[in-house]
Amino acid sequence: MWGVELVMDKESRRPFPKGKGAAGLATKECLERGLVIYPGGGMVDGIDGDNFLIGPPLVITSEQVDELLAKLEEGLAEAAKKLLGSVE
């Protein structure tokens, strides 16, 4: 299992405001590409903070890992465009 935190700014690690729904948007974009991720949130202060889990099967092949990563990259890139284009 992999855990991934989504932040507005990598350097400061400032989270997205809860109202942005970053984990939900990332999940939607990944699902549209055929990748299931499991969203979560509130780990910064009980309110803000977005994350998700990736739980590939234990028998995943290297080719499937490459496919997973490609779909993840595409999904996160699209989510970032939408989220960062709408921030402040």
mmCIF file of N, CA and C in Angstrom:
data_model
loop_
_atom_site.group_PDB
_atom_site.id
_atom_site.type_symbol
_atom_site.label_atom_id
_atom_site.label_comp_id
_atom_site.label_asym_id
_atom_site.label_seq_id
_atom_site.Cartn_x
_atom_site.Cartn_y
_atom_site.Cartn_z
ATOM 1 N N MET A 1 0.830 -1.181 0.000
ATOM 2 C CA MET A 1 0.000 0.000 0.000
ATOM 3 C C MET A 1 0.876 1.247 0.000
ATOM 4 N N TRP A 2 0.440 2.246 -0.736
ATOM 5 C CA TRP A 2 1.142 3.520 -0.773
ATOM 6 C C TRP A 2 0.210 4.605 -0.253
ATOM 7 N N GLY A 3 0.729 5.484 0.567
ATOM 8 C CA GLY A 3 -0.019 6.648 1.014
ATOM 9 C C GLY A 3 0.552 7.894 0.373
ATOM 10 N N VAL A 4 -0.321 8.755 -0.137
ATOM 11 C CA VAL A 4 0.103 9.967 -0.835
ATOM 12 C C VAL A 4 -0.643 11.158 -0.243
ATOM 13 N N GLU A 5 0.088 12.200 0.119
ATOM 14 C CA GLU A 5 -0.517 13.433 0.617
ATOM 15 C C GLU A 5 -0.534 14.466 -0.503
ATOM 16 N N LEU A 6 -1.642 15.152 -0.644
ATOM 17 C CA LEU A 6 -1.789 16.213 -1.639
ATOM 18 C C LEU A 6 -1.655 17.554 -0.934
ATOM 19 N N VAL A 7 -0.763 18.406 -1.419
ATOM 20 C CA VAL A 7 -0.558 19.726 -0.822
ATOM 21 C C VAL A 7 -0.565 20.798 -1.909
ATOM 22 N N MET A 8 -0.924 22.012 -1.501
ATOM 23 C CA MET A 8 -0.916 23.143 -2.437
ATOM 24 C C MET A 8 0.500 23.558 -2.786
ATOM 25 N N ASP A 9 1.391 23.489 -1.801
ATOM 26 C CA ASP A 9 2.766 23.942 -1.985
ATOM 27 C C ASP A 9 3.704 22.894 -1.392
ATOM 28 N N LYS A 10 4.548 22.310 -2.235
ATOM 29 C CA LYS A 10 5.452 21.250 -1.775
ATOM 30 C C LYS A 10 6.425 21.737 -0.713
ATOM 31 N N GLU A 11 6.947 22.940 -0.900
ATOM 32 C CA GLU A 11 7.971 23.446 0.013
ATOM 33 C C GLU A 11 7.424 23.677 1.425
ATOM 34 N N SER A 12 6.299 24.364 1.518
ATOM 35 C CA SER A 12 5.728 24.663 2.832
ATOM 36 C C SER A 12 4.815 23.551 3.341
ATOM 37 N N ARG A 13 4.424 22.662 2.445
ATOM 38 C CA ARG A 13 3.487 21.567 2.742
ATOM 39 C C ARG A 13 2.110 22.077 3.153
ATOM 40 N N ARG A 14 1.788 23.261 2.687
ATOM 41 C CA ARG A 14 0.481 23.851 2.993
ATOM 42 C C ARG A 14 -0.612 23.031 2.325
ATOM 43 N N PRO A 15 -1.622 22.602 3.097
ATOM 44 C CA PRO A 15 -2.678 21.777 2.518
ATOM 45 C C PRO A 15 -3.670 22.610 1.711
ATOM 46 N N PHE A 16 -4.410 21.930 0.869
ATOM 47 C CA PHE A 16 -5.534 22.565 0.196
ATOM 48 C C PHE A 16 -6.622 22.812 1.234
ATOM 49 N N PRO A 17 -7.370 23.911 1.107
ATOM 50 C CA PRO A 17 -8.527 24.096 1.987
ATOM 51 C C PRO A 17 -9.533 22.959 1.750
ATOM 52 N N LYS A 18 -10.225 22.564 2.791
ATOM 53 C CA LYS A 18 -11.171 21.453 2.694
ATOM 54 C C LYS A 18 -12.180 21.664 1.564
ATOM 55 N N GLY A 19 -12.606 22.887 1.383
ATOM 56 C CA GLY A 19 -13.609 23.190 0.367
ATOM 57 C C GLY A 19 -13.176 22.890 -1.066
ATOM 58 N N LYS A 20 -11.874 22.746 -1.285
ATOM 59 C CA LYS A 20 -11.382 22.447 -2.632
ATOM 60 C C LYS A 20 -11.621 20.989 -3.016
ATOM 61 N N GLY A 21 -11.734 20.100 -2.028
ATOM 62 C CA GLY A 21 -11.999 18.693 -2.322
ATOM 63 C C GLY A 21 -10.892 18.031 -3.121
ATOM 64 N N ALA A 22 -9.650 18.294 -2.771
ATOM 65 C CA ALA A 22 -8.517 17.793 -3.550
ATOM 66 C C ALA A 22 -8.489 16.270 -3.656
ATOM 67 N N ALA A 23 -8.705 15.576 -2.555
ATOM 68 C CA ALA A 23 -8.670 14.104 -2.606
ATOM 69 C C ALA A 23 -9.804 13.571 -3.469
ATOM 70 N N GLY A 24 -10.970 14.181 -3.363
ATOM 71 C CA GLY A 24 -12.108 13.754 -4.189
ATOM 72 C C GLY A 24 -11.864 13.986 -5.667
ATOM 73 N N LEU A 25 -11.274 15.123 -5.998
ATOM 74 C CA LEU A 25 -10.986 15.426 -7.401
ATOM 75 C C LEU A 25 -9.918 14.484 -7.952
ATOM 76 N N ALA A 26 -8.873 14.242 -7.168
ATOM 77 C CA ALA A 26 -7.829 13.304 -7.608
ATOM 78 C C ALA A 26 -8.424 11.910 -7.828
ATOM 79 N N THR A 27 -9.317 11.509 -6.934
ATOM 80 C CA THR A 27 -9.970 10.205 -7.071
ATOM 81 C C THR A 27 -10.787 10.149 -8.350
ATOM 82 N N LYS A 28 -11.561 11.192 -8.602
ATOM 83 C CA LYS A 28 -12.389 11.249 -9.818
ATOM 84 C C LYS A 28 -11.529 11.145 -11.071
ATOM 85 N N GLU A 29 -10.454 11.921 -11.116
ATOM 86 C CA GLU A 29 -9.598 11.918 -12.302
ATOM 87 C C GLU A 29 -8.921 10.555 -12.506
ATOM 88 N N CYS A 30 -8.489 9.939 -11.421
ATOM 89 C CA CYS A 30 -7.864 8.617 -11.545
ATOM 90 C C CYS A 30 -8.888 7.562 -11.963
ATOM 91 N N LEU A 31 -10.091 7.614 -11.384
ATOM 92 C CA LEU A 31 -11.131 6.661 -11.755
ATOM 93 C C LEU A 31 -11.482 6.766 -13.237
ATOM 94 N N GLU A 32 -11.504 7.996 -13.756
ATOM 95 C CA GLU A 32 -11.798 8.190 -15.181
ATOM 96 C C GLU A 32 -10.743 7.524 -16.071
ATOM 97 N N ARG A 33 -9.578 7.266 -15.523
ATOM 98 C CA ARG A 33 -8.493 6.624 -16.272
ATOM 99 C C ARG A 33 -8.366 5.135 -15.935
ATOM 100 N N GLY A 34 -9.297 4.639 -15.114
ATOM 101 C CA GLY A 34 -9.309 3.225 -14.782
ATOM 102 C C GLY A 34 -8.460 2.840 -13.577
ATOM 103 N N LEU A 35 -8.085 3.806 -12.755
ATOM 104 C CA LEU A 35 -7.276 3.542 -11.569
ATOM 105 C C LEU A 35 -8.102 3.851 -10.324
ATOM 106 N N VAL A 36 -8.245 2.864 -9.460
ATOM 107 C CA VAL A 36 -8.980 3.052 -8.214
ATOM 108 C C VAL A 36 -8.006 3.469 -7.119
ATOM 109 N N ILE A 37 -8.274 4.626 -6.510
ATOM 110 C CA ILE A 37 -7.524 5.063 -5.336
ATOM 111 C C ILE A 37 -8.541 5.321 -4.232
ATOM 112 N N TYR A 38 -8.060 5.369 -3.011
ATOM 113 C CA TYR A 38 -8.941 5.480 -1.855
ATOM 114 C C TYR A 38 -8.677 6.806 -1.145
ATOM 115 N N PRO A 39 -9.611 7.788 -1.271
ATOM 116 C CA PRO A 39 -9.373 9.126 -0.727
ATOM 117 C C PRO A 39 -9.527 9.186 0.793
ATOM 118 N N GLY A 40 -8.847 10.156 1.361
ATOM 119 C CA GLY A 40 -8.964 10.433 2.788
ATOM 120 C C GLY A 40 -8.709 11.908 3.024
ATOM 121 N N GLY A 41 -8.899 12.338 4.250
ATOM 122 C CA GLY A 41 -8.660 13.745 4.527
ATOM 123 C C GLY A 41 -8.672 14.046 6.009
ATOM 124 N N GLY A 42 -8.348 15.289 6.319
ATOM 125 C CA GLY A 42 -8.393 15.797 7.676
ATOM 126 C C GLY A 42 -7.202 15.448 8.535
ATOM 127 N N MET A 43 -6.131 14.966 7.934
ATOM 128 C CA MET A 43 -5.012 14.507 8.761
ATOM 129 C C MET A 43 -4.110 15.644 9.244
ATOM 130 N N VAL A 44 -4.313 16.852 8.756
ATOM 131 C CA VAL A 44 -3.484 17.966 9.220
ATOM 132 C C VAL A 44 -3.978 18.462 10.579
ATOM 133 N N ASP A 45 -5.260 18.767 10.650
ATOM 134 C CA ASP A 45 -5.819 19.320 11.887
ATOM 135 C C ASP A 45 -7.216 18.786 12.191
ATOM 136 N N GLY A 46 -7.568 17.690 11.566
ATOM 137 C CA GLY A 46 -8.911 17.149 11.725
ATOM 138 C C GLY A 46 -9.891 17.703 10.709
ATOM 139 N N ILE A 47 -9.481 18.734 9.969
ATOM 140 C CA ILE A 47 -10.341 19.353 8.959
ATOM 141 C C ILE A 47 -9.616 19.402 7.610
ATOM 142 N N ASP A 48 -8.505 20.149 7.560
ATOM 143 C CA ASP A 48 -7.762 20.293 6.306
ATOM 144 C C ASP A 48 -6.786 19.132 6.119
ATOM 145 N N GLY A 49 -6.392 18.955 4.876
ATOM 146 C CA GLY A 49 -5.425 17.919 4.536
ATOM 147 C C GLY A 49 -6.084 16.849 3.693
ATOM 148 N N ASP A 50 -5.476 16.551 2.568
ATOM 149 C CA ASP A 50 -6.002 15.540 1.649
ATOM 150 C C ASP A 50 -4.953 14.472 1.407
ATOM 151 N N ASN A 51 -5.412 13.246 1.305
ATOM 152 C CA ASN A 51 -4.512 12.147 0.996
ATOM 153 C C ASN A 51 -5.282 11.072 0.245
ATOM 154 N N PHE A 52 -4.551 10.093 -0.215
ATOM 155 C CA PHE A 52 -5.195 8.917 -0.782
ATOM 156 C C PHE A 52 -4.262 7.732 -0.655
ATOM 157 N N LEU A 53 -4.848 6.552 -0.738
ATOM 158 C CA LEU A 53 -4.103 5.296 -0.687
ATOM 159 C C LEU A 53 -4.204 4.591 -2.019
ATOM 160 N N ILE A 54 -3.140 3.906 -2.361
ATOM 161 C CA ILE A 54 -3.128 3.031 -3.523
ATOM 162 C C ILE A 54 -2.844 1.631 -2.975
ATOM 163 N N GLY A 55 -3.704 0.703 -3.286
ATOM 164 C CA GLY A 55 -3.547 -0.656 -2.764
ATOM 165 C C GLY A 55 -3.507 -1.680 -3.889
ATOM 166 N N PRO A 56 -2.381 -1.765 -4.599
ATOM 167 C CA PRO A 56 -2.303 -2.734 -5.695
ATOM 168 C C PRO A 56 -2.289 -4.168 -5.154
ATOM 169 N N PRO A 57 -2.694 -5.123 -5.957
ATOM 170 C CA PRO A 57 -2.650 -6.514 -5.517
ATOM 171 C C PRO A 57 -1.199 -6.963 -5.292
ATOM 172 N N LEU A 58 -1.027 -7.916 -4.412
ATOM 173 C CA LEU A 58 0.323 -8.408 -4.125
ATOM 174 C C LEU A 58 0.953 -9.110 -5.318
ATOM 175 N N VAL A 59 0.154 -9.506 -6.284
ATOM 176 C CA VAL A 59 0.666 -10.227 -7.453
ATOM 177 C C VAL A 59 0.795 -9.313 -8.673
ATOM 178 N N ILE A 60 0.872 -8.011 -8.454
ATOM 179 C CA ILE A 60 0.982 -7.060 -9.562
ATOM 180 C C ILE A 60 2.300 -7.292 -10.313
ATOM 181 N N THR A 61 2.236 -7.206 -11.629
ATOM 182 C CA THR A 61 3.432 -7.384 -12.457
ATOM 183 C C THR A 61 4.117 -6.034 -12.677
ATOM 184 N N SER A 62 5.342 -6.068 -13.141
ATOM 185 C CA SER A 62 6.050 -4.813 -13.406
ATOM 186 C C SER A 62 5.361 -4.017 -14.507
ATOM 187 N N GLU A 63 4.787 -4.705 -15.485
ATOM 188 C CA GLU A 63 4.052 -4.006 -16.547
ATOM 189 C C GLU A 63 2.817 -3.321 -15.976
ATOM 190 N N GLN A 64 2.153 -3.973 -15.040
ATOM 191 C CA GLN A 64 0.973 -3.379 -14.422
ATOM 192 C C GLN A 64 1.360 -2.195 -13.527
ATOM 193 N N VAL A 65 2.505 -2.274 -12.882
ATOM 194 C CA VAL A 65 2.988 -1.137 -12.090
ATOM 195 C C VAL A 65 3.217 0.058 -13.016
ATOM 196 N N ASP A 66 3.823 -0.180 -14.169
ATOM 197 C CA ASP A 66 4.037 0.905 -15.135
ATOM 198 C C ASP A 66 2.708 1.521 -15.568
ATOM 199 N N GLU A 67 1.712 0.673 -15.829
ATOM 200 C CA GLU A 67 0.387 1.154 -16.220
ATOM 201 C C GLU A 67 -0.254 1.957 -15.084
ATOM 202 N N LEU A 68 -0.160 1.448 -13.861
ATOM 203 C CA LEU A 68 -0.696 2.137 -12.688
ATOM 204 C C LEU A 68 -0.070 3.521 -12.562
ATOM 205 N N LEU A 69 1.249 3.587 -12.663
ATOM 206 C CA LEU A 69 1.947 4.869 -12.515
ATOM 207 C C LEU A 69 1.590 5.853 -13.627
ATOM 208 N N ALA A 70 1.413 5.356 -14.839
ATOM 209 C CA ALA A 70 1.028 6.229 -15.948
ATOM 210 C C ALA A 70 -0.355 6.816 -15.704
ATOM 211 N N LYS A 71 -1.295 5.989 -15.268
ATOM 212 C CA LYS A 71 -2.649 6.469 -14.989
ATOM 213 C C LYS A 71 -2.648 7.435 -13.810
ATOM 214 N N LEU A 72 -1.849 7.141 -12.796
ATOM 215 C CA LEU A 72 -1.744 8.022 -11.642
ATOM 216 C C LEU A 72 -1.176 9.380 -12.049
ATOM 217 N N GLU A 73 -0.122 9.363 -12.839
ATOM 218 C CA GLU A 73 0.487 10.615 -13.301
ATOM 219 C C GLU A 73 -0.510 11.453 -14.094
ATOM 220 N N GLU A 74 -1.242 10.823 -14.998
ATOM 221 C CA GLU A 74 -2.230 11.545 -15.800
ATOM 222 C C GLU A 74 -3.345 12.106 -14.925
ATOM 223 N N GLY A 75 -3.853 11.280 -14.024
ATOM 224 C CA GLY A 75 -4.938 11.714 -13.160
ATOM 225 C C GLY A 75 -4.530 12.861 -12.252
ATOM 226 N N LEU A 76 -3.346 12.755 -11.649
ATOM 227 C CA LEU A 76 -2.881 13.823 -10.760
ATOM 228 C C LEU A 76 -2.556 15.102 -11.522
ATOM 229 N N ALA A 77 -2.037 14.971 -12.723
ATOM 230 C CA ALA A 77 -1.740 16.163 -13.532
ATOM 231 C C ALA A 77 -3.025 16.920 -13.855
ATOM 232 N N GLU A 78 -4.064 16.199 -14.218
ATOM 233 C CA GLU A 78 -5.340 16.848 -14.530
ATOM 234 C C GLU A 78 -5.958 17.455 -13.272
ATOM 235 N N ALA A 79 -5.892 16.734 -12.165
ATOM 236 C CA ALA A 79 -6.426 17.271 -10.904
ATOM 237 C C ALA A 79 -5.661 18.529 -10.503
ATOM 238 N N ALA A 80 -4.336 18.531 -10.666
ATOM 239 C CA ALA A 80 -3.522 19.690 -10.304
ATOM 240 C C ALA A 80 -3.921 20.904 -11.155
ATOM 241 N N LYS A 81 -4.148 20.689 -12.448
ATOM 242 C CA LYS A 81 -4.553 21.805 -13.307
ATOM 243 C C LYS A 81 -5.847 22.433 -12.801
ATOM 244 N N LYS A 82 -6.786 21.570 -12.437
ATOM 245 C CA LYS A 82 -8.080 22.068 -11.975
ATOM 246 C C LYS A 82 -7.960 22.710 -10.590
ATOM 247 N N LEU A 83 -7.215 22.110 -9.704
ATOM 248 C CA LEU A 83 -7.086 22.639 -8.344
ATOM 249 C C LEU A 83 -6.265 23.914 -8.294
ATOM 250 N N LEU A 84 -5.135 23.924 -8.947
ATOM 251 C CA LEU A 84 -4.254 25.088 -8.864
ATOM 252 C C LEU A 84 -4.760 26.243 -9.699
ATOM 253 N N GLY A 85 -5.566 25.939 -10.681
ATOM 254 C CA GLY A 85 -6.187 27.001 -11.474
ATOM 255 C C GLY A 85 -7.301 27.698 -10.716
ATOM 256 N N SER A 86 -7.792 27.027 -9.642
ATOM 257 C CA SER A 86 -8.918 27.603 -8.888
ATOM 258 C C SER A 86 -8.528 28.078 -7.507
ATOM 259 N N VAL A 87 -7.227 28.042 -7.180
ATOM 260 C CA VAL A 87 -6.779 28.445 -5.841
ATOM 261 C C VAL A 87 -6.600 29.941 -5.780
ATOM 262 N N GLU A 88 -7.128 30.537 -4.747
ATOM 263 C CA GLU A 88 -7.003 31.965 -4.430
ATOM 264 C C GLU A 88 -7.229 32.757 -5.641
#
